[in-house]
CSV table of C-alpha atoms and ligand atoms in Angstrom, one decimal:
chain,number,residue,atom,x,y,z
A,1,MET,CA,2.0,-26.1,-1.0
A,2,LYS,CA,0.3,-24.6,2.1
A,3,ILE,CA,0.5,-20.9,2.4
A,4,LEU,CA,-0.4,-18.7,5.4
A,5,VAL,CA,-1.2,-14.9,4.8
A,6,VAL,CA,-1.1,-12.5,7.7
A,7,GLY,CA,-3.6,-9.5,7.3
A,8,GLY,CA,-7.3,-9.1,6.6
A,9,GLY,CA,-7.9,-6.2,4.1
A,10,GLY,CA,-8.5,-5.7,0.5
A,11,ARG,CA,-4.7,-6.2,-0.2
A,12,GLU,CA,-4.3,-9.5,1.6
A,13,HIS,CA,-7.6,-10.7,-0.5
A,14,ALA,CA,-6.1,-9.8,-3.7
A,15,ILE,CA,-2.8,-11.5,-2.7
A,16,ILE,CA,-4.8,-14.7,-1.8
A,17,MET,CA,-6.9,-14.7,-4.9
A,18,LYS,CA,-3.6,-14.5,-7.0
A,19,LEU,CA,-2.0,-17.4,-4.7
A,20,ALA,CA,-5.2,-19.4,-5.5
A,21,GLU,CA,-4.5,-19.2,-9.2
A,22,SER,CA,-1.2,-21.2,-8.7
A,23,PRO,CA,-1.4,-24.9,-9.6
A,24,LYS,CA,1.1,-25.3,-6.6
A,25,VAL,CA,-1.0,-24.1,-3.9
A,26,THR,CA,-3.1,-26.9,-2.2
A,27,GLU,CA,-4.2,-25.0,0.9
A,28,LEU,CA,-4.7,-21.2,1.8
A,29,TYR,CA,-4.8,-19.9,5.6
A,30,CYS,CA,-5.3,-16.3,6.6
A,31,THR,CA,-5.3,-14.6,9.9
A,32,PRO,CA,-7.4,-12.8,10.8
A,33,GLY,CA,-8.8,-12.6,7.2
A,34,ASN,CA,-12.2,-11.3,6.6
A,35,GLY,CA,-15.9,-12.3,5.3
A,36,GLY,CA,-14.6,-12.5,1.6
A,37,ILE,CA,-11.0,-13.9,2.5
A,38,SER,CA,-13.0,-16.9,4.3
A,39,ARG,CA,-14.3,-18.1,0.9
A,40,TYR,CA,-10.7,-18.6,-0.5
A,41,ALA,CA,-8.8,-19.3,2.6
A,42,LYS,CA,-9.4,-20.9,6.1
A,43,CYS,CA,-9.3,-17.8,8.4
A,44,PHE,CA,-7.9,-17.7,12.1
A,45,ASP,CA,-8.6,-15.0,14.7
A,46,VAL,CA,-5.2,-14.2,15.5
A,47,LYS,CA,-4.4,-10.5,15.2
A,48,ALA,CA,-1.9,-9.4,12.3
A,49,THR,CA,0.4,-8.0,15.1
A,50,ASP,CA,0.3,-10.4,17.5
A,51,ILE,CA,3.9,-12.0,16.9
A,52,VAL,CA,3.9,-14.5,19.2
A,53,GLY,CA,0.2,-15.7,18.4
A,54,VAL,CA,1.1,-15.9,14.8
A,55,VAL,CA,4.1,-17.8,15.4
A,56,ALA,CA,2.2,-20.6,17.5
A,57,LEU,CA,-0.3,-20.7,14.6
A,58,ALA,CA,2.3,-21.3,12.1
A,59,LYS,CA,3.7,-24.1,14.3
A,60,GLN,CA,0.2,-25.7,14.4
A,61,LEU,CA,-0.3,-25.3,10.7
A,62,GLN,CA,3.1,-26.0,9.5
A,63,PRO,CA,2.7,-23.9,6.3
A,64,ASP,CA,5.5,-24.1,3.4
A,65,LEU,CA,5.6,-20.3,3.2
A,66,VAL,CA,4.1,-17.2,5.4
A,67,VAL,CA,3.3,-13.9,3.7
A,68,VAL,CA,3.3,-11.0,6.0
A,69,ALA,CA,1.5,-8.2,4.3
A,70,PRO,CA,0.9,-5.2,6.8
A,71,ASP,CA,3.4,-2.5,7.8
A,72,ASP,CA,3.1,-3.0,11.5
A,73,PRO,CA,3.9,-6.8,11.9
A,74,LEU,CA,6.8,-6.2,9.5
A,75,VAL,CA,8.1,-3.4,11.4
A,76,LEU,CA,7.7,-5.2,14.7
A,77,GLY,CA,9.7,-8.2,13.5
A,78,MET,CA,7.4,-10.9,12.7
A,79,VAL,CA,9.5,-12.2,9.5
A,80,ASP,CA,12.6,-12.5,12.1
A,81,ALA,CA,10.4,-14.5,14.6
A,82,LEU,CA,9.1,-16.8,12.0
A,83,GLN,CA,12.4,-17.5,10.2
A,84,ALA,CA,14.1,-18.2,13.7
A,85,GLU,CA,11.6,-21.0,13.9
A,86,GLY,CA,12.6,-22.3,10.4
A,87,PHE,CA,9.5,-20.9,8.5
A,88,LYS,CA,10.0,-19.6,5.0
A,89,THR,CA,8.7,-16.2,4.8
A,90,PHE,CA,7.7,-13.4,2.4
A,91,GLY,CA,8.6,-9.8,3.5
A,92,PRO,CA,11.3,-7.9,5.0
A,93,LYS,CA,12.9,-8.4,8.4
A,94,ALA,CA,12.7,-5.5,10.9
A,95,ASN,CA,16.0,-4.2,10.2
A,96,ALA,CA,14.9,-3.4,6.7
A,97,ALA,CA,11.4,-2.5,7.3
A,98,ILE,CA,12.6,0.5,9.0
A,99,ILE,CA,12.5,2.1,5.6
A,100,GLU,CA,8.8,2.5,6.3
A,101,GLY,CA,9.0,2.4,10.2
A,102,SER,CA,11.2,5.4,10.4
A,103,LYS,CA,10.8,8.3,8.1
A,104,ILE,CA,13.9,9.9,9.5
A,105,PHE,CA,16.0,6.7,8.7
A,106,SER,CA,14.5,6.9,4.9
A,107,LYS,CA,15.3,10.4,4.6
A,108,GLU,CA,18.7,10.0,6.1
A,109,LEU,CA,19.5,7.0,3.7
A,110,MET,CA,18.2,9.1,0.6
A,111,LYS,CA,20.7,11.8,1.6
A,112,LYS,CA,23.6,9.7,2.1
A,113,TYR,CA,23.2,7.7,-1.1
A,114,HIS,CA,22.0,10.8,-3.2
A,115,ILE,CA,18.8,9.5,-4.1
A,116,PRO,CA,16.2,12.2,-5.2
A,117,THR,CA,13.8,13.3,-2.6
A,118,GLY,CA,12.4,16.7,-1.0
A,119,ALA,CA,14.8,18.7,1.1
A,120,TYR,CA,14.1,18.2,4.9
A,121,GLU,CA,15.0,18.8,8.6
A,122,VAL,CA,14.5,16.8,11.5
A,123,PHE,CA,13.2,17.9,14.8
A,124,THR,CA,12.9,16.6,18.4
A,125,ASP,CA,11.5,19.6,20.0
A,126,SER,CA,8.6,22.0,19.2
A,127,ALA,CA,10.4,25.3,19.6
A,128,SER,CA,13.0,24.6,17.2
A,129,ALA,CA,10.5,23.1,14.6
A,130,ILE,CA,8.4,26.3,14.8
A,131,ASP,CA,11.4,28.7,14.7
A,132,TYR,CA,12.2,26.7,11.4
A,133,ILE,CA,8.8,27.0,10.0
A,134,LYS,CA,8.6,31.0,10.6
A,135,GLN,CA,12.1,31.3,9.2
A,136,GLN,CA,11.3,29.2,6.0
A,137,ASN,CA,7.8,31.1,5.6
A,138,SER,CA,7.1,28.7,2.6
A,139,TYR,CA,3.6,26.9,2.4
A,140,PRO,CA,2.4,24.6,1.8
A,141,THR,CA,4.9,22.8,4.0
A,142,VAL,CA,4.9,19.2,4.8
A,143,ILE,CA,5.2,17.6,8.7
A,144,LYS,CA,5.7,14.0,9.2
A,145,ALA,CA,5.7,11.9,12.2
A,146,ASP,CA,8.8,9.7,12.3
A,147,GLY,CA,7.1,6.4,13.0
A,148,LEU,CA,4.2,4.7,11.9
A,149,ALA,CA,0.7,6.4,12.6
A,150,LEU,CA,-1.8,4.1,10.6
A,151,GLY,CA,-1.3,6.5,7.4
A,152,LYS,CA,-2.3,9.6,9.5
A,153,GLY,CA,1.3,10.9,10.0
A,154,VAL,CA,1.6,13.1,7.2
A,155,ILE,CA,0.3,16.8,7.4
A,156,LEU,CA,0.1,19.2,4.5
A,157,ALA,CA,0.0,22.6,6.3
A,158,LYS,CA,-1.3,25.4,4.2
A,159,ASN,CA,-0.2,28.2,6.4
A,160,GLU,CA,1.8,29.1,9.6
A,161,GLN,CA,-1.1,28.2,11.9
A,162,GLU,CA,-1.7,24.7,10.6
A,163,ALA,CA,1.9,23.9,10.4
A,164,ILE,CA,2.4,25.1,14.4
A,165,GLU,CA,-0.7,23.1,15.3
A,166,ALA,CA,0.4,20.0,13.5
A,167,VAL,CA,4.0,20.4,15.4
A,168,THR,CA,2.3,20.7,18.7
A,169,GLU,CA,0.1,18.1,18.3
A,170,MET,CA,2.9,15.8,17.2
A,171,ILE,CA,5.7,16.4,19.6
A,172,ASP,CA,4.1,18.1,22.7
A,173,ASN,CA,0.7,16.5,22.8
A,174,LYS,CA,2.3,13.0,21.7
A,175,LYS,CA,-0.6,12.6,19.0
A,176,PHE,CA,1.0,9.4,17.6
A,177,GLY,CA,3.0,8.4,20.9
A,178,GLU,CA,6.6,7.7,20.3
A,179,SER,CA,6.1,7.8,16.6
A,180,SER,CA,5.6,11.6,16.6
A,181,ALA,CA,8.3,12.1,19.3
A,182,ARG,CA,10.7,13.0,16.4
A,183,ILE,CA,9.3,14.8,13.2
A,184,VAL,CA,10.5,15.7,9.7
A,185,ILE,CA,9.7,18.9,8.1
A,186,GLU,CA,9.9,18.6,4.3
A,187,GLU,CA,9.6,20.6,1.2
A,188,PHE,CA,6.3,20.5,-0.7
A,189,LEU,CA,6.8,18.8,-4.0
A,190,THR,CA,4.4,19.0,-6.9
A,191,GLY,CA,3.5,16.9,-9.8
A,192,PRO,CA,1.8,13.6,-10.6
A,193,GLU,CA,2.1,10.9,-8.2
A,194,VAL,CA,2.8,7.6,-9.0
A,195,SER,CA,3.1,4.3,-7.1
A,196,VAL,CA,5.5,1.5,-8.2
A,197,LEU,CA,5.4,-1.7,-6.1
A,198,SER,CA,8.4,-4.0,-6.7
A,199,PHE,CA,9.8,-7.3,-6.1
A,200,THR,CA,13.3,-7.6,-4.7
A,201,ASP,CA,15.4,-10.2,-3.1
A,202,GLY,CA,18.0,-7.4,-2.3
A,203,LYS,CA,20.2,-7.9,-5.2
A,204,THR,CA,17.7,-7.9,-8.0
A,205,ILE,CA,14.7,-5.4,-8.3
A,206,ILE,CA,11.6,-5.9,-10.4
A,207,PRO,CA,9.4,-3.0,-10.6
A,208,MET,CA,5.6,-4.1,-11.1
A,209,ILE,CA,3.4,-2.2,-13.2
A,210,SER,CA,3.0,1.2,-12.0
A,211,SER,CA,-0.4,2.7,-10.6
A,212,MET,CA,-2.3,5.5,-9.4
A,213,ASP,CA,-4.1,5.9,-6.0
A,214,HIS,CA,-6.9,8.2,-5.1
A,215,LYS,CA,-6.3,9.3,-1.4
A,216,ARG,CA,-9.3,11.7,-0.8
A,217,ALA,CA,-12.6,10.6,0.2
A,218,LEU,CA,-14.9,12.7,-2.3
A,219,ASP,CA,-15.0,13.3,-6.0
A,220,ASN,CA,-12.4,16.0,-7.2
A,221,ASP,CA,-9.9,15.3,-4.7
A,222,GLU,CA,-12.2,16.9,-2.0
A,223,GLY,CA,-12.8,15.7,1.7
A,224,LEU,CA,-10.4,14.2,4.0
A,225,ASN,CA,-7.5,11.6,3.1
A,226,THR,CA,-8.3,8.3,3.5
A,227,GLY,CA,-6.5,4.8,3.0
A,228,GLY,CA,-7.3,5.1,-0.8
A,229,MET,CA,-10.6,5.2,-2.7
A,230,GLY,CA,-9.6,3.8,-5.8
A,231,THR,CA,-6.8,2.9,-8.2
A,232,ILE,CA,-5.8,2.4,-11.8
A,233,ALA,CA,-2.9,0.7,-13.6
A,234,PRO,CA,-0.8,1.5,-15.4
A,235,ASN,CA,-0.2,5.0,-14.6
A,236,PRO,CA,-0.1,7.0,-17.8
A,237,TYR,CA,2.2,9.6,-16.3
A,238,TYR,CA,5.0,7.0,-15.9
A,239,THR,CA,6.5,6.7,-19.3
A,240,GLU,CA,9.1,4.3,-20.3
A,241,GLU,CA,11.7,7.0,-20.1
A,242,ILE,CA,10.8,7.9,-16.5
A,243,ALA,CA,10.8,4.2,-15.7
A,244,GLN,CA,14.5,4.1,-16.9
A,245,GLU,CA,15.2,7.3,-14.9
A,246,CYS,CA,13.7,5.6,-11.8
A,247,MET,CA,15.5,2.5,-12.2
A,248,THR,CA,19.1,4.0,-12.5
A,249,LYS,CA,18.6,6.7,-9.9
A,250,ILE,CA,15.9,5.5,-7.4
A,251,PHE,CA,15.3,1.9,-7.4
A,252,LYS,CA,18.7,0.1,-8.0
A,253,PRO,CA,20.5,2.9,-5.6
A,254,THR,CA,17.8,2.0,-2.9
A,255,ILE,CA,18.5,-1.7,-2.8
A,256,GLN,CA,22.2,-1.1,-3.1
A,257,ALA,CA,21.9,1.3,-0.2
A,258,MET,CA,20.0,-1.1,2.0
A,259,GLU,CA,22.4,-3.9,1.2
A,260,GLN,CA,25.3,-1.5,1.9
A,261,GLU,CA,23.8,-0.7,5.5
A,262,GLY,CA,23.5,-4.3,6.4
A,263,ARG,CA,19.9,-4.2,6.2
A,264,THR,CA,19.1,-6.4,2.7
A,265,PHE,CA,15.6,-5.7,1.9
A,266,THR,CA,13.5,-8.7,0.6
A,267,GLY,CA,9.9,-8.7,-0.4
A,268,CYS,CA,7.9,-6.1,-1.9
A,269,LEU,CA,9.2,-2.5,-2.0
A,270,TYR,CA,7.0,0.3,-2.5
A,271,PHE,CA,8.1,3.3,-4.0
A,272,GLY,CA,5.8,6.5,-3.7
A,273,LEU,CA,7.1,8.9,-6.3
A,274,MET,CA,6.3,12.7,-7.3
A,275,LEU,CA,7.0,13.4,-10.8
A,276,THR,CA,8.4,16.8,-10.5
A,277,GLU,CA,9.8,19.2,-13.0
A,278,GLN,CA,13.4,18.4,-11.7
A,279,GLY,CA,12.6,14.6,-12.3
A,280,ALA,CA,11.0,12.0,-10.2
A,281,LYS,CA,11.4,12.1,-6.4
A,282,VAL,CA,10.7,9.8,-3.6
A,283,ILE,CA,8.1,11.0,-1.2
A,284,GLU,CA,7.9,7.7,0.8
A,285,TYR,CA,8.9,4.1,0.8
A,286,ASN,CA,6.4,1.5,2.2
A,287,CYS,CA,8.0,-1.9,3.0
A,288,ARG,CA,5.1,-4.1,1.6
A,289,PHE,CA,2.4,-4.1,-0.9
A,290,GLY,CA,0.2,-1.0,-1.2
A,291,ASP,CA,-3.5,-0.9,-0.4
A,292,PRO,CA,-5.5,-0.3,-2.8
A,293,GLU,CA,-2.7,-0.7,-5.4
A,294,THR,CA,-2.1,-4.2,-5.0
A,295,GLN,CA,-5.9,-4.6,-6.1
A,296,VAL,CA,-5.1,-3.4,-9.8
A,297,VAL,CA,-1.4,-4.4,-10.0
A,298,LEU,CA,-1.6,-8.4,-9.1
A,299,PRO,CA,-4.6,-9.0,-11.6
A,300,LEU,CA,-2.0,-8.1,-14.3
A,301,LEU,CA,0.6,-10.3,-13.1
A,302,ASP,CA,1.1,-13.4,-15.4
A,303,THR,CA,4.0,-15.1,-13.6
A,304,ASP,CA,2.9,-17.5,-10.8
A,305,LEU,CA,3.1,-15.4,-7.7
A,306,VAL,CA,4.3,-18.3,-5.6
A,307,ASP,CA,7.4,-18.8,-7.9
A,308,ILE,CA,8.1,-15.2,-7.4
A,309,MET,CA,7.9,-15.1,-3.7
A,310,LEU,CA,9.9,-18.5,-3.4
A,311,ALA,CA,12.7,-16.9,-5.9
A,312,ILE,CA,12.6,-14.0,-3.3
A,313,TYR,CA,13.1,-16.1,-0.4
A,314,ASN,CA,16.0,-18.2,-2.2
A,315,GLY,CA,17.9,-15.2,-3.8
A,316,THR,CA,17.3,-16.1,-7.2
A,317,LEU,CA,14.8,-13.7,-8.5
A,318,ALA,CA,17.5,-12.6,-11.3
A,319,GLU,CA,16.7,-16.2,-12.9
A,320,LEU,CA,12.9,-15.7,-12.9
A,321,PRO,CA,11.2,-13.9,-16.0
A,322,VAL,CA,8.4,-11.8,-14.5
A,323,THR,CA,5.6,-11.1,-17.2
A,324,TRP,CA,2.6,-9.0,-17.2
A,325,LYS,CA,-0.6,-8.7,-19.1
A,326,ASN,CA,-0.9,-6.0,-21.5
A,327,GLN,CA,-4.1,-4.5,-20.2
A,328,ASN,CA,-5.2,-1.9,-17.9
A,329,SER,CA,-7.0,-2.3,-14.5
A,330,ALA,CA,-9.4,0.0,-12.6
A,331,CYS,CA,-10.4,-0.5,-8.7
A,332,VAL,CA,-13.1,1.4,-7.1
A,333,VAL,CA,-13.5,1.3,-3.3
A,334,MET,CA,-16.9,1.0,-1.9
A,335,ALA,CA,-16.9,2.5,1.7
A,336,SER,CA,-19.4,3.0,4.5
A,337,GLY,CA,-21.2,6.3,4.7
A,338,GLY,CA,-19.3,8.5,7.1
A,339,TYR,CA,-15.7,7.0,6.5
A,340,PRO,CA,-13.1,8.3,7.2
A,341,VAL,CA,-14.5,9.4,10.3
A,342,LYS,CA,-17.5,7.7,11.8
A,343,TYR,CA,-19.5,4.9,10.4
A,344,GLU,CA,-21.8,2.0,11.3
A,345,ASN,CA,-20.9,-1.6,10.6
A,346,ASN,CA,-23.2,-4.7,10.1
A,347,LYS,CA,-25.0,-3.7,7.1
A,348,LEU,CA,-26.3,-6.3,4.8
A,349,ILE,CA,-24.5,-6.4,1.3
A,350,SER,CA,-26.4,-7.6,-1.8
A,351,GLY,CA,-25.5,-8.5,-5.2
A,352,LEU,CA,-22.4,-11.0,-4.1
A,353,ASP,CA,-22.4,-14.5,-5.1
A,354,GLU,CA,-21.7,-17.4,-2.5
A,355,LYS,CA,-18.0,-16.6,-3.1
A,356,GLY,CA,-18.5,-13.0,-2.3
A,357,GLN,CA,-17.9,-12.1,-6.3
A,358,VAL,CA,-19.7,-10.6,-9.2
A,359,LYS,CA,-19.1,-12.0,-12.7
A,360,ASN,CA,-16.6,-10.3,-14.8
A,361,ALA,CA,-14.8,-8.4,-11.9
A,362,PHE,CA,-12.5,-9.1,-8.9
A,363,VAL,CA,-14.3,-8.0,-6.0
A,364,TYR,CA,-11.7,-7.8,-2.9
A,365,HIS,CA,-13.3,-7.5,0.4
A,366,ALA,CA,-11.6,-5.1,2.7
A,367,GLY,CA,-14.1,-4.7,5.7
A,368,THR,CA,-16.6,-7.5,5.6
A,369,LYS,CA,-17.8,-10.7,7.5
A,370,PHE,CA,-19.5,-13.8,6.5
A,371,GLU,CA,-22.4,-14.9,8.8
A,372,GLU,CA,-25.2,-17.1,8.2
A,373,ASN,CA,-24.5,-17.4,4.5
A,374,GLN,CA,-24.4,-13.6,4.2
A,375,PHE,CA,-21.9,-10.9,4.0
A,376,LEU,CA,-22.0,-7.9,6.2
A,377,THR,CA,-19.8,-4.6,6.4
A,378,ALA,CA,-17.3,-4.7,9.0
A,379,GLY,CA,-15.0,-1.7,8.1
A,380,GLY,CA,-14.6,1.9,6.6
A,381,ARG,CA,-13.6,0.3,3.3
A,382,VAL,CA,-15.8,-2.3,2.8
A,383,LEU,CA,-15.1,-3.7,-1.1
A,384,GLY,CA,-12.7,-2.8,-3.7
A,385,VAL,CA,-14.0,-3.7,-7.2
A,386,THR,CA,-11.4,-4.4,-9.8
A,387,ALA,CA,-12.1,-4.8,-13.5
A,388,VAL,CA,-9.4,-5.6,-16.2
A,389,ALA,CA,-9.8,-4.6,-19.9
A,390,ASP,CA,-7.9,-3.8,-23.0
A,391,THR,CA,-8.3,0.1,-22.3
A,392,LEU,CA,-8.6,1.9,-19.2
A,393,GLU,CA,-11.8,3.4,-20.4
A,394,LYS,CA,-13.4,0.0,-20.5
A,395,ALA,CA,-11.8,-1.3,-17.3
A,396,LEU,CA,-13.5,1.8,-15.8
A,397,THR,CA,-16.8,1.3,-17.2
A,398,GLN,CA,-16.7,-2.4,-16.2
A,399,ALA,CA,-15.8,-1.6,-12.6
A,400,TYR,CA,-18.5,0.9,-12.2
A,401,GLN,CA,-21.0,-1.4,-13.9
A,402,THR,CA,-20.2,-4.2,-11.1
A,403,VAL,CA,-20.3,-1.7,-8.5
A,404,LYS,CA,-23.9,-0.9,-9.5
A,405,GLU,CA,-24.9,-4.3,-8.9
A,406,ILE,CA,-23.6,-4.2,-5.3
A,407,ASN,CA,-25.6,-2.3,-2.5
A,408,PHE,CA,-25.5,-1.9,1.2
A,409,GLU,CA,-27.3,1.0,3.3
A,410,LYS,CA,-25.5,4.3,3.2
A,411,MET,CA,-22.4,3.0,1.0
A,412,HIS,CA,-20.7,5.6,-0.8
A,413,TYR,CA,-17.9,5.8,-3.5
A,414,ARG,CA,-16.0,8.0,-5.8
A,415,HIS,CA,-17.4,8.6,-9.2
A,416,ASP,CA,-14.2,10.0,-10.8
A,417,ILE,CA,-11.6,7.2,-10.4
A,418,GLY,CA,-9.4,7.3,-13.4
A,419,GLN,CA,-10.7,10.4,-14.8
A,420,ARG,CA,-7.2,12.2,-14.3
A,421,ALA,CA,-5.3,9.2,-15.9
A,422,LEU,CA,-7.9,9.2,-18.9
A,423,ARG,CA,-7.0,13.2,-19.3
A,424,ALA,CA,-3.6,12.5,-19.1
A,425,LYS,CA,-3.9,9.7,-21.8
A,426,GLN,CA,-5.7,12.4,-24.2
A,427,GLY,CA,-2.8,14.6,-23.6
B,501,AMP,P1,1.5,9.0,3.2
B,501,AMP,O1,0.7,9.2,4.5
B,501,AMP,O2,3.1,9.0,3.6
B,501,AMP,O3,1.1,8.2,2.0
B,501,AMP,O4,1.7,10.5,2.5
B,501,AMP,C1,0.4,11.0,2.3
B,501,AMP,C2,0.2,11.8,0.9
B,501,AMP,O5,0.8,13.1,1.4
B,501,AMP,C3,1.2,11.5,-0.2
B,501,AMP,O6,0.5,10.6,-0.9
B,501,AMP,C4,1.4,12.6,-1.0
B,501,AMP,O7,0.1,13.1,-1.7
B,501,AMP,C5,1.4,13.8,0.1
B,501,AMP,N1,2.9,14.2,0.4
B,501,AMP,C6,3.9,13.5,1.2
B,501,AMP,N2,4.9,14.2,1.2
B,501,AMP,C7,4.8,15.1,0.4
B,501,AMP,C8,5.8,16.1,-0.1
B,501,AMP,N3,7.0,16.4,0.4
B,501,AMP,N4,5.2,17.1,-1.0
B,501,AMP,C9,3.9,17.0,-1.2
B,501,AMP,N5,3.1,16.1,-1.0
B,501,AMP,C10,3.2,15.1,-0.2
B,502,LIG,N1,-2.1,3.2,-0.8
B,502,LIG,C1,-0.9,3.7,-0.1
B,502,LIG,C2,-0.4,2.7,0.8
B,502,LIG,O1,-0.7,1.6,1.0
B,502,LIG,O2,0.4,3.1,1.6
């Protein structure tokens, strides 16, 4: 099979390296890809959001399957456009991708179908939003732009001033354009966070191994929010009992709700969960694989990913046993100095072999380019170094040992990935 993957970050590299393990795969393509991906797949320079361009590329390459990985093309309808031309695809159509594309849609869906989530109100004008904030007078409070906002659309306001500022920025100053013309003000939830990605063909849902993201830039969860500085899997807070509760109260109800709304969801549905004292609640849905969750989850998958993707396309996921390695994985993200604010590119990366890898680890490239047989930095998050081992402790040790073998000027990474999970395990 020839497979085209749309996207160009660490998540896409993890998908591609997993697809490369399949005996069914003869050729891999990626657009736009990156330096590390180019060692596994032929890369093209069509942007991931360019629907017309990607359809044209597919017509030229004639792939047997197109995997659309990032949120924006899914929300914009890339899968619809590819299917209209007869291509097999992996990923939801636009009418289902709205579960991530509109926070108001997802909150209303959860309310209508009694899926546990934080209490909320929707606002379209700042005066009413500010009145509501003053009347609630409860902090922190959570302010979310309705639409996609490059992962920056959620503000946890610590006091009235921050809340008012967030509302004004979003609605009046159109910080995220149309995406923040409408906002959600939501109850602040506390508890351990768990990411659960799932495979679904719209009728059957198969949760993947759970994981834990580390979103802040610096050790001890200090510094700014980022796209994710590291992950571990499985997440020790996510017990078998909680998994069952989530299946009956959240996962199945969500796909049934989407089906009932005439918005059958197929692909990877991501549940961002908060394990509160009142049980698990949804803090967000994503219509795609998480980044960097994918970098710890897919290495644990035993079943052929191509078989899973085809079963989802054919609506036969119920007949496919999906199995996992009984191991642990850890991913440490190596970022450019200054990320997530301001950073420089084009730093030479040392320590990688000609495939961009290091022995005994998976080095997923997020922001690199490959020029004159060298890897150079080309983004804020540069590499995600994943190790798999029998225990979380060993996986972490191995990931950090590999990190030490790699170097580029001004690199920075967190030193405490997985520490909270280790403490949870020790009780
Ligand atoms: P997002 O940008 O949607 O990934 O959200 C960013 C982060 O905001 C989440 O991972 C949570 O840590 C936090 N968050 C979102 N909603 C809530 C909430 N209702 N209560 C507490 N934290 C939240
Ligand atoms: N790691 C969070 C996300 O992919 O949205």
